[in-house]
Short mmCIF file of C-alpha atoms in Angstrom, two decimals:
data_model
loop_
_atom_site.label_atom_id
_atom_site.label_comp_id
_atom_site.label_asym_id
_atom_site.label_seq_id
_atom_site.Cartn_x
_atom_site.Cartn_y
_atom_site.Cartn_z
CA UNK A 884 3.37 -10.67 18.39
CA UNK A 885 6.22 -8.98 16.49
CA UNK A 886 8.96 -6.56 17.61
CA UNK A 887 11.69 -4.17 15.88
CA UNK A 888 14.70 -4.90 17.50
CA UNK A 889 17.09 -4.28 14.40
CA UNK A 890 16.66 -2.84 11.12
CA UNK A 891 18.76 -6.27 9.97
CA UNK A 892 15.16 -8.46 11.02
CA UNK A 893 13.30 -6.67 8.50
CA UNK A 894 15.21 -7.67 5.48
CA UNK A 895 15.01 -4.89 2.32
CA UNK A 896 11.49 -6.06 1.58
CA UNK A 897 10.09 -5.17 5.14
CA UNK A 898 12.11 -1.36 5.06
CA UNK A 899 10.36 -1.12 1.64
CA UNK A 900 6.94 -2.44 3.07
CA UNK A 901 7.40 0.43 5.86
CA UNK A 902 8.82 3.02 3.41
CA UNK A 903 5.49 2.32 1.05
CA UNK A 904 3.66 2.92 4.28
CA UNK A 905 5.31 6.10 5.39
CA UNK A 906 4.05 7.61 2.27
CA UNK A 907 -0.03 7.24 3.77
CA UNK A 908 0.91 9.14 7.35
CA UNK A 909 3.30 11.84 5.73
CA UNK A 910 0.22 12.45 4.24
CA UNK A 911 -1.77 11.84 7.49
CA UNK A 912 0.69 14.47 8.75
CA UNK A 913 0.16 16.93 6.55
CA UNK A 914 -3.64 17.41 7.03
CA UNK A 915 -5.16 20.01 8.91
CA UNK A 916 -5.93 17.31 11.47
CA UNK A 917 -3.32 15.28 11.87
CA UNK A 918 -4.84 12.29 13.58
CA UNK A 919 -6.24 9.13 12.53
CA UNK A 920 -8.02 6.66 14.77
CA UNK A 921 -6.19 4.10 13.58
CA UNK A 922 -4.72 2.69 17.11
CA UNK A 923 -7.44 3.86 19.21
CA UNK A 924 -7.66 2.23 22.72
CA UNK A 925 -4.26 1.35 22.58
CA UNK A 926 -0.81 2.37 24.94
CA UNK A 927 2.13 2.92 23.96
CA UNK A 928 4.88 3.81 26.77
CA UNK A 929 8.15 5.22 26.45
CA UNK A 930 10.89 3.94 28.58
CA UNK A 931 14.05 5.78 28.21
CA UNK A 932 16.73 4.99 30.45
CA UNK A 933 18.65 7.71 28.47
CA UNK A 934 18.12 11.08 27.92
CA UNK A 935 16.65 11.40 23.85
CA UNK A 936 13.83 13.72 24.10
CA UNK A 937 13.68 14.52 20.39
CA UNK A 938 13.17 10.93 19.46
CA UNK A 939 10.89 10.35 22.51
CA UNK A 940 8.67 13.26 21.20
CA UNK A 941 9.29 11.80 18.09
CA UNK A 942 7.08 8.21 19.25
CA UNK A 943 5.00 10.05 21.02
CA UNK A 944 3.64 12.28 18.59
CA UNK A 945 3.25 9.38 16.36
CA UNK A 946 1.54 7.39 18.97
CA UNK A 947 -0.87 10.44 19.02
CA UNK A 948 -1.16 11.10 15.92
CA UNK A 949 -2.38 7.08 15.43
CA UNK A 950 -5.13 8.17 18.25
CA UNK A 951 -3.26 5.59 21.00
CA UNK A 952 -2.67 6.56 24.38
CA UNK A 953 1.30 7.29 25.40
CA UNK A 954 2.77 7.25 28.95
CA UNK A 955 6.24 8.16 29.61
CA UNK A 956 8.24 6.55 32.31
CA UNK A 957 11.68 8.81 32.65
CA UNK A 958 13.96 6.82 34.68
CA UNK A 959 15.42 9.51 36.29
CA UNK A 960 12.32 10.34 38.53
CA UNK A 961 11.49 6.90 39.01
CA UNK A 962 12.23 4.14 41.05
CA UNK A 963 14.98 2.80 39.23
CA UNK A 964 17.00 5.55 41.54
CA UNK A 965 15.38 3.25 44.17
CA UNK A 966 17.36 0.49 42.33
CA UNK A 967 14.47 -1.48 40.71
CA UNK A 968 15.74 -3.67 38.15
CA UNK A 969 14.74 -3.69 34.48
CA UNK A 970 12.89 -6.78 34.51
CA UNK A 971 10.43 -5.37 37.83
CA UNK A 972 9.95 -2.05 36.00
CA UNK A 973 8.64 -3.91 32.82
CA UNK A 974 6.62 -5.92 34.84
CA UNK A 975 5.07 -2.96 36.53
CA UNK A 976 4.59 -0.90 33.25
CA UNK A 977 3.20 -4.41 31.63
CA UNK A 978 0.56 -4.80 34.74
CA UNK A 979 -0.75 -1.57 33.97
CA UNK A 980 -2.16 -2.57 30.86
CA UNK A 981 0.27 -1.80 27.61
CA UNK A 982 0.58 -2.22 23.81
CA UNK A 983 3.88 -1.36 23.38
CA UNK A 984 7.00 -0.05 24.93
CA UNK A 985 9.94 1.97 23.08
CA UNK A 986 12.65 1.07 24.86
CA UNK A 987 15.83 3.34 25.21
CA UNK A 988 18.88 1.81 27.22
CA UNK A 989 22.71 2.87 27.38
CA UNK A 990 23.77 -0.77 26.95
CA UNK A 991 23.23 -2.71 23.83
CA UNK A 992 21.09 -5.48 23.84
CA UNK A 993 18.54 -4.41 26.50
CA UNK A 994 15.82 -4.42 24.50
CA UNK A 995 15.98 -7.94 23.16
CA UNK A 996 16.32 -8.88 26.86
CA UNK A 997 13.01 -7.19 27.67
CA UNK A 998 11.54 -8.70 24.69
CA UNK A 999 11.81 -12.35 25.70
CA UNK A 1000 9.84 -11.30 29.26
CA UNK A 1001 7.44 -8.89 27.99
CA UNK A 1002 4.08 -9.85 26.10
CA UNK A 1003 3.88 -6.20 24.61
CA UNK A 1004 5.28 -5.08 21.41
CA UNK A 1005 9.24 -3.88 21.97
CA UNK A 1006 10.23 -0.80 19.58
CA UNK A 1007 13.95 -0.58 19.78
CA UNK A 1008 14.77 3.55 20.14
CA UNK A 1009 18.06 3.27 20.38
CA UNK A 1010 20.38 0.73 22.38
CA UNK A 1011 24.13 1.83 23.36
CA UNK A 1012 26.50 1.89 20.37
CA UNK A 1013 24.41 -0.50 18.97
CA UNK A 1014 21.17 0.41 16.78
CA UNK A 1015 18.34 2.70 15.83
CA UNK A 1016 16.66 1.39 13.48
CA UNK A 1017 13.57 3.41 13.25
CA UNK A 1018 16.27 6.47 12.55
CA UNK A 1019 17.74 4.60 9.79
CA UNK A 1020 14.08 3.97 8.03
CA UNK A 1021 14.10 7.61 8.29
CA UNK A 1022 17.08 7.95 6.83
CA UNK A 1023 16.12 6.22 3.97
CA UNK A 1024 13.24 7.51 3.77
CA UNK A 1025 14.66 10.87 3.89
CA UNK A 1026 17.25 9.93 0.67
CA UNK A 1027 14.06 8.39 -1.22
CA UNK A 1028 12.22 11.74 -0.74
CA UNK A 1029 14.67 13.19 -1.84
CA UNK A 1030 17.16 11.46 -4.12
CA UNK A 1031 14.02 8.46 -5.56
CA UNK A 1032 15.67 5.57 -4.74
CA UNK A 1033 18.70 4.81 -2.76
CA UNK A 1034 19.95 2.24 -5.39
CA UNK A 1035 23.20 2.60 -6.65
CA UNK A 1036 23.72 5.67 -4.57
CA UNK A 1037 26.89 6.77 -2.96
CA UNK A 1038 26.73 7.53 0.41
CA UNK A 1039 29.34 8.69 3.13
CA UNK A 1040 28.72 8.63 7.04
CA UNK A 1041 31.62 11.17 8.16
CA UNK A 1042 32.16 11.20 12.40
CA UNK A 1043 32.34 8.58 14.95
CA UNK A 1044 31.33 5.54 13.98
CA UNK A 1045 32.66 3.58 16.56
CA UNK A 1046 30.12 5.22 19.34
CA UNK A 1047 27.44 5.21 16.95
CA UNK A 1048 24.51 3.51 16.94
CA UNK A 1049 23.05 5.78 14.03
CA UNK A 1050 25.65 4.60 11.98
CA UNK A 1051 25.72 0.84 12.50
CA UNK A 1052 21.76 0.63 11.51
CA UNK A 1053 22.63 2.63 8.66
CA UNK A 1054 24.91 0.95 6.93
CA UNK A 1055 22.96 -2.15 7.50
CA UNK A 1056 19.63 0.06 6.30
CA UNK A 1057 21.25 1.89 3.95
CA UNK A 1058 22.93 -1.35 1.80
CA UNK A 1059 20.29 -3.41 2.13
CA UNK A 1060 18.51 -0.82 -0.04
CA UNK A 1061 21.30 -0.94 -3.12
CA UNK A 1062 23.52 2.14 -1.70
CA UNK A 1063 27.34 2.02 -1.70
CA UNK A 1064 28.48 3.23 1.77
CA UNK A 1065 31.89 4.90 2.66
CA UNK A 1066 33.13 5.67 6.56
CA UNK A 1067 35.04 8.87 6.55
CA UNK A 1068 36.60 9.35 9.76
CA UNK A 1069 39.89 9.03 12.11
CA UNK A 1070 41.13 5.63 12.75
CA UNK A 1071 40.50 6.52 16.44
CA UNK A 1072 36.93 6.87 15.40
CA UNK A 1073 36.51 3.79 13.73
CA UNK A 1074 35.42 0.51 15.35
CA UNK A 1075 38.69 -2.27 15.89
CA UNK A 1076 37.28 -4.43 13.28
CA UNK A 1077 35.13 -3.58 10.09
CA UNK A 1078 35.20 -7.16 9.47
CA UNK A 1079 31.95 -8.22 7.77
CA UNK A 1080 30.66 -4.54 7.06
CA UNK A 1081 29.52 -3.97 3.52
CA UNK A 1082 31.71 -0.56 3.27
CA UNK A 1083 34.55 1.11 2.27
CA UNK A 1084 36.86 3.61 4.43
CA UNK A 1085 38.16 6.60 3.12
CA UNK A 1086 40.37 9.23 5.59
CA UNK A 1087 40.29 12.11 2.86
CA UNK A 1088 36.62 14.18 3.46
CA UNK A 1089 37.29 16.31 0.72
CA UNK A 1090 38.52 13.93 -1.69
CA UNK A 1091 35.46 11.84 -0.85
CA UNK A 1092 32.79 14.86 -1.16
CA UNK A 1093 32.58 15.09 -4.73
CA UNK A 1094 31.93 11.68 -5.69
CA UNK A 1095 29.01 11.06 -2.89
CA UNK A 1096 25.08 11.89 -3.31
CA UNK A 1097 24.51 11.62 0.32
CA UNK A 1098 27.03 12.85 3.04
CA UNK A 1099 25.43 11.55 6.40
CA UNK A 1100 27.55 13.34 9.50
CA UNK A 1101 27.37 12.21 12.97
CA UNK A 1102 27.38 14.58 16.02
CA UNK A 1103 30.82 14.55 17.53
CA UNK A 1104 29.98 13.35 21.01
CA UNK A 1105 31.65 15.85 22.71
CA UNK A 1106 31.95 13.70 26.43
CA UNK A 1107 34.55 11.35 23.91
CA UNK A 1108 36.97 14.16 24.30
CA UNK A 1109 37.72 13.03 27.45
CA UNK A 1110 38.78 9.35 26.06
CA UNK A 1111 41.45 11.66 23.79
CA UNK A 1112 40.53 9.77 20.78
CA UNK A 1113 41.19 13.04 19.14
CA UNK A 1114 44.21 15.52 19.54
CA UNK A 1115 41.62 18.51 19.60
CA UNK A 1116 37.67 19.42 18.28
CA UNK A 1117 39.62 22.00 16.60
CA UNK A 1118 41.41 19.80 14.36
CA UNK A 1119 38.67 17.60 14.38
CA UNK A 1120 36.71 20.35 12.51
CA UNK A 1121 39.77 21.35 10.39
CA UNK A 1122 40.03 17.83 9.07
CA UNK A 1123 36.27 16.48 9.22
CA UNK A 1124 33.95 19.19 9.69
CA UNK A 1125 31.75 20.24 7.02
CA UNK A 1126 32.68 23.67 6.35
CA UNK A 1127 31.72 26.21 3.66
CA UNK A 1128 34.54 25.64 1.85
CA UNK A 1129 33.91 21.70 1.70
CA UNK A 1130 30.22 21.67 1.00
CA UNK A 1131 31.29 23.58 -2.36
CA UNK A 1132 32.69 20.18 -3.50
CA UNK A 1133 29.42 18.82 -3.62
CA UNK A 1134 27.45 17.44 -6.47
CA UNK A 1135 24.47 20.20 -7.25
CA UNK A 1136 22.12 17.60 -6.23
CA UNK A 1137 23.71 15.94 -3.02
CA UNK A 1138 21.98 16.36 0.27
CA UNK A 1139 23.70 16.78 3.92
CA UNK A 1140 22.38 14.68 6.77
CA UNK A 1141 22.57 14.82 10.12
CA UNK A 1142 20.53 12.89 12.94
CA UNK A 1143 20.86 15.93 15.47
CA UNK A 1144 21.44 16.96 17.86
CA UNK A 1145 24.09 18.96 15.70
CA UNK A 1146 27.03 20.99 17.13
CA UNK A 1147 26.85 23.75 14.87
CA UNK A 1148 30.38 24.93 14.02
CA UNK A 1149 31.51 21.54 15.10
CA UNK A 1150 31.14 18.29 12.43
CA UNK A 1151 28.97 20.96 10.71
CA UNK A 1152 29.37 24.48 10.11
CA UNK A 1153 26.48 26.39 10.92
CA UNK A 1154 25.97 28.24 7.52
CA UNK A 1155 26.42 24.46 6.25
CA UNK A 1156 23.01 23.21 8.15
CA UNK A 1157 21.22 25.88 7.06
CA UNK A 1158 21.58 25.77 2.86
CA UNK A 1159 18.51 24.22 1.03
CA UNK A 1160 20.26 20.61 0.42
CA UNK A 1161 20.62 20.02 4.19
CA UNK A 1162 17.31 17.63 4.96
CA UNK A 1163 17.88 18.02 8.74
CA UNK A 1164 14.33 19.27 9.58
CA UNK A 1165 13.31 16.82 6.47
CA UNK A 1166 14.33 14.25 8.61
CA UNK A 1167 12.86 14.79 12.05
CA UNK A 1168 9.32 15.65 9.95
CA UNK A 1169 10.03 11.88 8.35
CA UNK A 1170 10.75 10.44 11.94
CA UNK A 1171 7.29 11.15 13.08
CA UNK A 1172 5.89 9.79 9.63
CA UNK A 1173 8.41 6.30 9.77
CA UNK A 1174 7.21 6.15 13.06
CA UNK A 1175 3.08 5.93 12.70
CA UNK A 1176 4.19 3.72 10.05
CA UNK A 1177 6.45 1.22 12.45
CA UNK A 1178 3.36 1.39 15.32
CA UNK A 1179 0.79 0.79 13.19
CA UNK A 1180 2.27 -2.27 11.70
CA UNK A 1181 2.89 -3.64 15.56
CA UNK A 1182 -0.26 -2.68 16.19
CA UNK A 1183 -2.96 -2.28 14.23
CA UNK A 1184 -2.38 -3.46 10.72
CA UNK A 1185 -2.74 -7.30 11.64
CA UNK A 1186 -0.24 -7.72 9.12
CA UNK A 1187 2.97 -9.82 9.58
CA UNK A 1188 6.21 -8.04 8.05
CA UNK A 1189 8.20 -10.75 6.16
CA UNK A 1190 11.36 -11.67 7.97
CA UNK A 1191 10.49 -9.22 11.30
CA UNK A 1192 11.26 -10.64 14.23
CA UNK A 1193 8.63 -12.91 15.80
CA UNK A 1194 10.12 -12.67 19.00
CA UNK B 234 -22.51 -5.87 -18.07
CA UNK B 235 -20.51 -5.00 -20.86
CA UNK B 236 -18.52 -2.33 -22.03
CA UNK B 237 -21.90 -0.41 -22.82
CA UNK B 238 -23.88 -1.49 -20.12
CA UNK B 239 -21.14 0.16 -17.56
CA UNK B 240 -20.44 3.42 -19.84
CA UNK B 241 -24.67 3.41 -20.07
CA UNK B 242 -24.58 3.15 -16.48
CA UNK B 243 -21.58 5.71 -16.07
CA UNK B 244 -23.73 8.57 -17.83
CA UNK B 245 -27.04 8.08 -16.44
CA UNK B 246 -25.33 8.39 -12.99
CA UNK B 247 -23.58 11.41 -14.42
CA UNK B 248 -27.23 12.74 -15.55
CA UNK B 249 -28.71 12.04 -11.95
CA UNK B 250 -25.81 13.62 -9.99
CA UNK B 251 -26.60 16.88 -12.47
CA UNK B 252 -30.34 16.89 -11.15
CA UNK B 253 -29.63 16.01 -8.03
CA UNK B 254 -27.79 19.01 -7.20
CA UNK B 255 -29.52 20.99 -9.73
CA UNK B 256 -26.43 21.23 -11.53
CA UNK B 257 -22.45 21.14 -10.59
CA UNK B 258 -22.12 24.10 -8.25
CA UNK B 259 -19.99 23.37 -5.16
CA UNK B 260 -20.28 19.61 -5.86
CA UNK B 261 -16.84 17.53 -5.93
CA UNK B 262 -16.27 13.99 -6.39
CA UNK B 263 -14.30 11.69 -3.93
CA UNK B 264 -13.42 8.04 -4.90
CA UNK B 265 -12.53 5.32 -2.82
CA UNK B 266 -9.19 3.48 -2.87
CA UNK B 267 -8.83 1.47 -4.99
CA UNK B 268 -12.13 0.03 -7.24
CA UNK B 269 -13.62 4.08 -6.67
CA UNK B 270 -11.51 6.45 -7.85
CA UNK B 271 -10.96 5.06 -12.24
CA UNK B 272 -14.86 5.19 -11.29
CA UNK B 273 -14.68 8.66 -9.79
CA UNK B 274 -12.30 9.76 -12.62
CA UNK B 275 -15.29 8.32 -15.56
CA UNK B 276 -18.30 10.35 -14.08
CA UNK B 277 -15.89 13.51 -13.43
CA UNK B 278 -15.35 13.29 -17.75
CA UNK B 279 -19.18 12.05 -17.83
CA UNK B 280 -20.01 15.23 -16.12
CA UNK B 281 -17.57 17.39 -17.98
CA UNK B 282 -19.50 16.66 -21.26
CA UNK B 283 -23.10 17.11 -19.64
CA UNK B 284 -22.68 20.85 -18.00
CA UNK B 285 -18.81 21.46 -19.82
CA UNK B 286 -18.05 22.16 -15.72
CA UNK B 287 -14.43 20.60 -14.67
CA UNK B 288 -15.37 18.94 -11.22
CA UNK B 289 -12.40 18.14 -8.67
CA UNK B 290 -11.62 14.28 -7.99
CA UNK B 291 -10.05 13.53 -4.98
CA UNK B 292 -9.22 10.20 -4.05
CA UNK B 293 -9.42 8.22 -0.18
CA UNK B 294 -8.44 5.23 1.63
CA UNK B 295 -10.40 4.49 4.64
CA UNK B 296 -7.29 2.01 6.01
CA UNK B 297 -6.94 3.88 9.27
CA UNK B 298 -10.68 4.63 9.89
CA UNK B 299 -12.01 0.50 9.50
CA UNK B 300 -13.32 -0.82 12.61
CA UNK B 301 -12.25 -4.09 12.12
CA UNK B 302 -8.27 -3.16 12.42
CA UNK B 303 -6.79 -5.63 14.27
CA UNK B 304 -9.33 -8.33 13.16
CA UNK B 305 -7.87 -8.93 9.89
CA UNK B 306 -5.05 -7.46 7.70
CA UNK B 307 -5.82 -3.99 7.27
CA UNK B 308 -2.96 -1.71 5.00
CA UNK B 309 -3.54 1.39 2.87
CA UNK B 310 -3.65 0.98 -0.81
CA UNK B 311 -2.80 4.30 -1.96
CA UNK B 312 -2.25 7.43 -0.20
CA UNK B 313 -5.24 9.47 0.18
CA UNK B 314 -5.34 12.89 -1.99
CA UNK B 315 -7.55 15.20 -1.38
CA UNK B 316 -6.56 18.66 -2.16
CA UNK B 317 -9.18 20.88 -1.48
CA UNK B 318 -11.05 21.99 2.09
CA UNK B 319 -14.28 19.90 1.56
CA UNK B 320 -15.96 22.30 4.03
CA UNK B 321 -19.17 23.32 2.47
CA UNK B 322 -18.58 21.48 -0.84
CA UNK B 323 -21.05 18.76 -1.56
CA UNK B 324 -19.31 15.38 -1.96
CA UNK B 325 -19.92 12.69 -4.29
CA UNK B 326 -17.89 9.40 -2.98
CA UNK B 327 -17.51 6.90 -5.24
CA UNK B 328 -16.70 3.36 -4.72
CA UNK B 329 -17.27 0.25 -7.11
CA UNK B 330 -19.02 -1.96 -5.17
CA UNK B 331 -21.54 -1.25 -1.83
CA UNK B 332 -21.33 -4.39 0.19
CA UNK B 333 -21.65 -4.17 4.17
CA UNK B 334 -21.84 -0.65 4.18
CA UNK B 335 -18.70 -0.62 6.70
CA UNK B 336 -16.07 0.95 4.13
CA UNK B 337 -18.57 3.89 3.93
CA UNK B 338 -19.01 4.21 7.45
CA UNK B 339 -15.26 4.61 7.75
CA UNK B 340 -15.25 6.91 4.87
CA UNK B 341 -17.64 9.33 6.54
CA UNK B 342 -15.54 9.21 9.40
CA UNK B 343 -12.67 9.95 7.25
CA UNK B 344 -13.99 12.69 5.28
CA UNK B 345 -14.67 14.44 8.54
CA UNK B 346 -11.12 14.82 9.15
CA UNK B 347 -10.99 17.02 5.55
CA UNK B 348 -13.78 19.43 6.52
CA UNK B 349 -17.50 19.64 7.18
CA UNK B 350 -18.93 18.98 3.98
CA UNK B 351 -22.33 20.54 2.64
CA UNK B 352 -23.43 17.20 1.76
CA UNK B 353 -22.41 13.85 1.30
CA UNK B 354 -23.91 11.73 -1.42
CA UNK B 355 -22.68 8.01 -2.51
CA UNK B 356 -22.30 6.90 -6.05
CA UNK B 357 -21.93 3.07 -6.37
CA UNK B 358 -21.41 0.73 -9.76
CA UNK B 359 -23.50 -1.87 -8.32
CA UNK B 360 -25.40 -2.50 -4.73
CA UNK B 361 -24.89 -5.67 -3.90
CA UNK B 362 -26.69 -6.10 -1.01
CA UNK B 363 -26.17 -7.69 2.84
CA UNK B 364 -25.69 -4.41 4.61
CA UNK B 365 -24.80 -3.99 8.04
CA UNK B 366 -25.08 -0.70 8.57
CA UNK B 367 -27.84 1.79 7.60
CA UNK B 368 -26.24 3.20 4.65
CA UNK B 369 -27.50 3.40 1.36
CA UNK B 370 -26.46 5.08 -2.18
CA UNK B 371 -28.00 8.28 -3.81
CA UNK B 372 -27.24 6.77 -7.35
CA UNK B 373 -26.33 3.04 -8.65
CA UNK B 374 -24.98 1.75 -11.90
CA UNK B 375 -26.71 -1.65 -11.11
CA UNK B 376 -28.72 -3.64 -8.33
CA UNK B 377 -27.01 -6.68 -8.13
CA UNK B 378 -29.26 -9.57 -5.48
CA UNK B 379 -26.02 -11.44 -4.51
CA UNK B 380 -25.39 -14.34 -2.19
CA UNK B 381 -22.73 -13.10 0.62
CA UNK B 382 -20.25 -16.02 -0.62
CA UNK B 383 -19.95 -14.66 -4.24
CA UNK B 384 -17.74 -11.61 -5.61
CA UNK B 385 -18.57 -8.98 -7.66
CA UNK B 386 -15.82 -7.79 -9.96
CA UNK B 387 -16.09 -4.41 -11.54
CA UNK B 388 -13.90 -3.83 -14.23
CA UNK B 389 -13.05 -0.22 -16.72
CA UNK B 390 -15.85 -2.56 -19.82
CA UNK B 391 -17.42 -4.74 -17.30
CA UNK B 392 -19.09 -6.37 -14.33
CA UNK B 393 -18.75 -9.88 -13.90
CA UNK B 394 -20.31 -11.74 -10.72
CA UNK B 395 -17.99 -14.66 -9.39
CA UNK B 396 -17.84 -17.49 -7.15
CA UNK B 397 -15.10 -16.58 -4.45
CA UNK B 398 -11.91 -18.49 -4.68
CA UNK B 399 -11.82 -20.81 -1.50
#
């Protein structure tokens, strides 16, 4: 049985084997009926031990839309206030007769941990600063919609990378697939060592706008203000944010991305999300699609994805 | 069969599906991922020529609606395209070769999901044989007896019966 743990596993021939894929449920999705009994009889659980409830409706709805059956265990209504351990909840969820389990946790590496004592099918949703990958097939998905390929694209991530998870899976994601990534952000924002990642750094947003297809902002995660890794939001925004102004630097065809949720006059102004090349809503629609896609592999193609992990 | 054999084939089926339905009124055709739909697209110009009527081809893949996922390999080909409600429409599917009968089944199933049809008629190149299911075509290019460990391969100028590759 196979997992998705990290978008590195699947190598640029699996992404492309799940991007080909994504095509049949966006279509799936658009019917009238949106459902297929493709994973019928199945479960799939979500187990977030952190709040995300657009990407747990996100897994969900897929799961639904594949005709499986979807529990949700939300840790903070459950005994794990009681101070039941990771390993006994999985145990308890497993006993109960699952498929799969999309694991959220706060601390990276959980959900490799629960993959060597679980006999279900692990979907990594998102692990501490760590990874997403499901968000970056989206992603790239997202670009390939609308850009055709991501080869040879240039492709800034603008925000805190050092906190994010979206961003590390990304840049892994994202180069794998041909693009040319560059970081624009405060050194504060960037992690101590960039040793080993395939990317450039640039400080300069609006020098760095015109000469990008994709810019790919991350929400300012506004509890880091406490850390004062910046002198203010307000110069943040001055410096970083994506403002009117800014966005007129852009290449007629370049797209603004954002994995939400966004604070709107913050990294991105809010007259900024809303103009026609901003794929935000393009993105969560994909997230449902990349999803099926990433379940039904697990689960019902009987298929093995070259280079996934076998766990 | 040759070239002429299949395009022979191609426009009596053509003719047939005309009487059938007592001409092309309401009737649409649907082909099956993959081996159905250059099929599909042939008797949609077949029938174009007969009754100078432009019928609609849609095209399906019954991936998600098999009932043996999970026992073997099961992926999409293409994605499915079907742009019109099919409520009330009669449909032609179209597939190559009928077999089992199973890819039908789960075409029926899947055709449900675009709208309650009128009617649903099949249209196969060649009827091999061995079904399991109690499904059987409205018009066929060719009867084919087959043993179950042989292939049929149906090709745009021909039909060629094969040993399968062990």
């Amino acid at each position: 049985m196979s997992h998705l743990l990290s978008v590195a596993d699947l190598g640029a021939q699996g992404i492309e084997e799940i991007l080909r894929l994504t095509d049949s449920f966006v279509e799936v999705s658009e019917r009238a009926i949106p459902k297929v009994p493709a994973l019928r009889g199945k479960t799939v659980v979500s187990l977030f031990y952190e709040d995300s409830t657009r990407t747990r409706l996100s897994f969900e709805t897929a799961a639904k839309r594949l005709g499986a059956d979807t529990m949700t265990f939300s840790v903070g209504t459950s005994s794990v206030k009681k101070g039941e351990s990771v390993r006994d909840t999985v145990q308890t969820i497993e006993a109960m007769g699952v498929d799969a389990i999309v694991v959220r946790h706060a601390s990276a590496g959980v959900p490799w941990q629960i993959a060597r004592w679980a006999s279900s099918v692990i979907v990594n949703a998102g692990d501490g600063w760590h990874e997403h990958p499901t968000q970056a097939l989206l992603d790239c998905y997202t670009i390939r919609r609308r850009l055709g390929s991501l080869q040879g694209r240039r492709i800034a991530i603008v925000g805190d990378i050092k906190h994010s998870r979206v961003a590390r899976s990304d840049v892994l994601a994202f180069t794998m697939l041909g693009a040319e990534v560059v970081l624009v952000a405060p050194p504060t924002l960037l992690p101590p060592s960039l040793e080993g990642w395939p990317v450039t750094v640039e400080h300069d947003l609006d020098e760095t706008l015109s000469k990008v297809d994709v810019v790919y902002l991350l929400r300012m995660q506004l509890e880091r203000q406490r850390e004062a890794l910046l002198p203010s939001l307000r110069e943040y925004t001055a410096r970083y944010g994506l403002t009117p102004r800014r966005a007129e630097h852009l290449g007629a065809d370049a797209i603004v991305m954002h994995p939400g949720p966004m604070n709107r006059g913050v990294e991105i102004a809010a007259e900024v999300a809303d103009l026609p090349n901003a794929v935000m809503v393009d993105q969560v629609r994909n997230g449902v699609a990349v999803r099926m896609a990433v379940l039904f592999l697990l689960l019902g193609s009987g298929t093995q994805l070259e280079g996934v992990d076998r766990g | 069969m040759d070239a002429d054999d299949v395009q022979r084939a191609v426009w009596r089926m053509a003719h047939e599906i005309v009487e059938r339905n007592h001409g092309l009124g309401d009737v649409v055709l649907v082909g099956l991922q993959t081996g159905g739909v250059p099929l599909a697209r042939r008797l949609a110009g077949a029938l174009q020529r007969i009754e100078d009527v432009e019928v609609p081809v849609g095209t399906l893949d019954v991936a998600f609606y098999r009932d043996d996922i999970g026992l073997r390999p099961v992926l999409p080909e293409a994605v499915t395209d079907i742009p019109f409600d099919l409520t009330g429409l009669i449909v032609v599917l179209v597939d190559d070769v009928l077999f089992t009968g199973r890819t039908i089944r789960a075409a029926l199933d899947a055709l449900t999901d675009y709208g309650r049809a009128r009617a649903v008629q099949l249209a196969v190149m060649v009827d091999r044989g061995h079904r399991e299911l109690p499904i059987r075509p409205d018009f066929v290019g060719k009867n084919l007896p087959t043993r179950r460990d042989e292939v049929v391969d149906v090709g745009a100028d021909s039909v060629e019966l094969g040993e399968m590759v062990k």
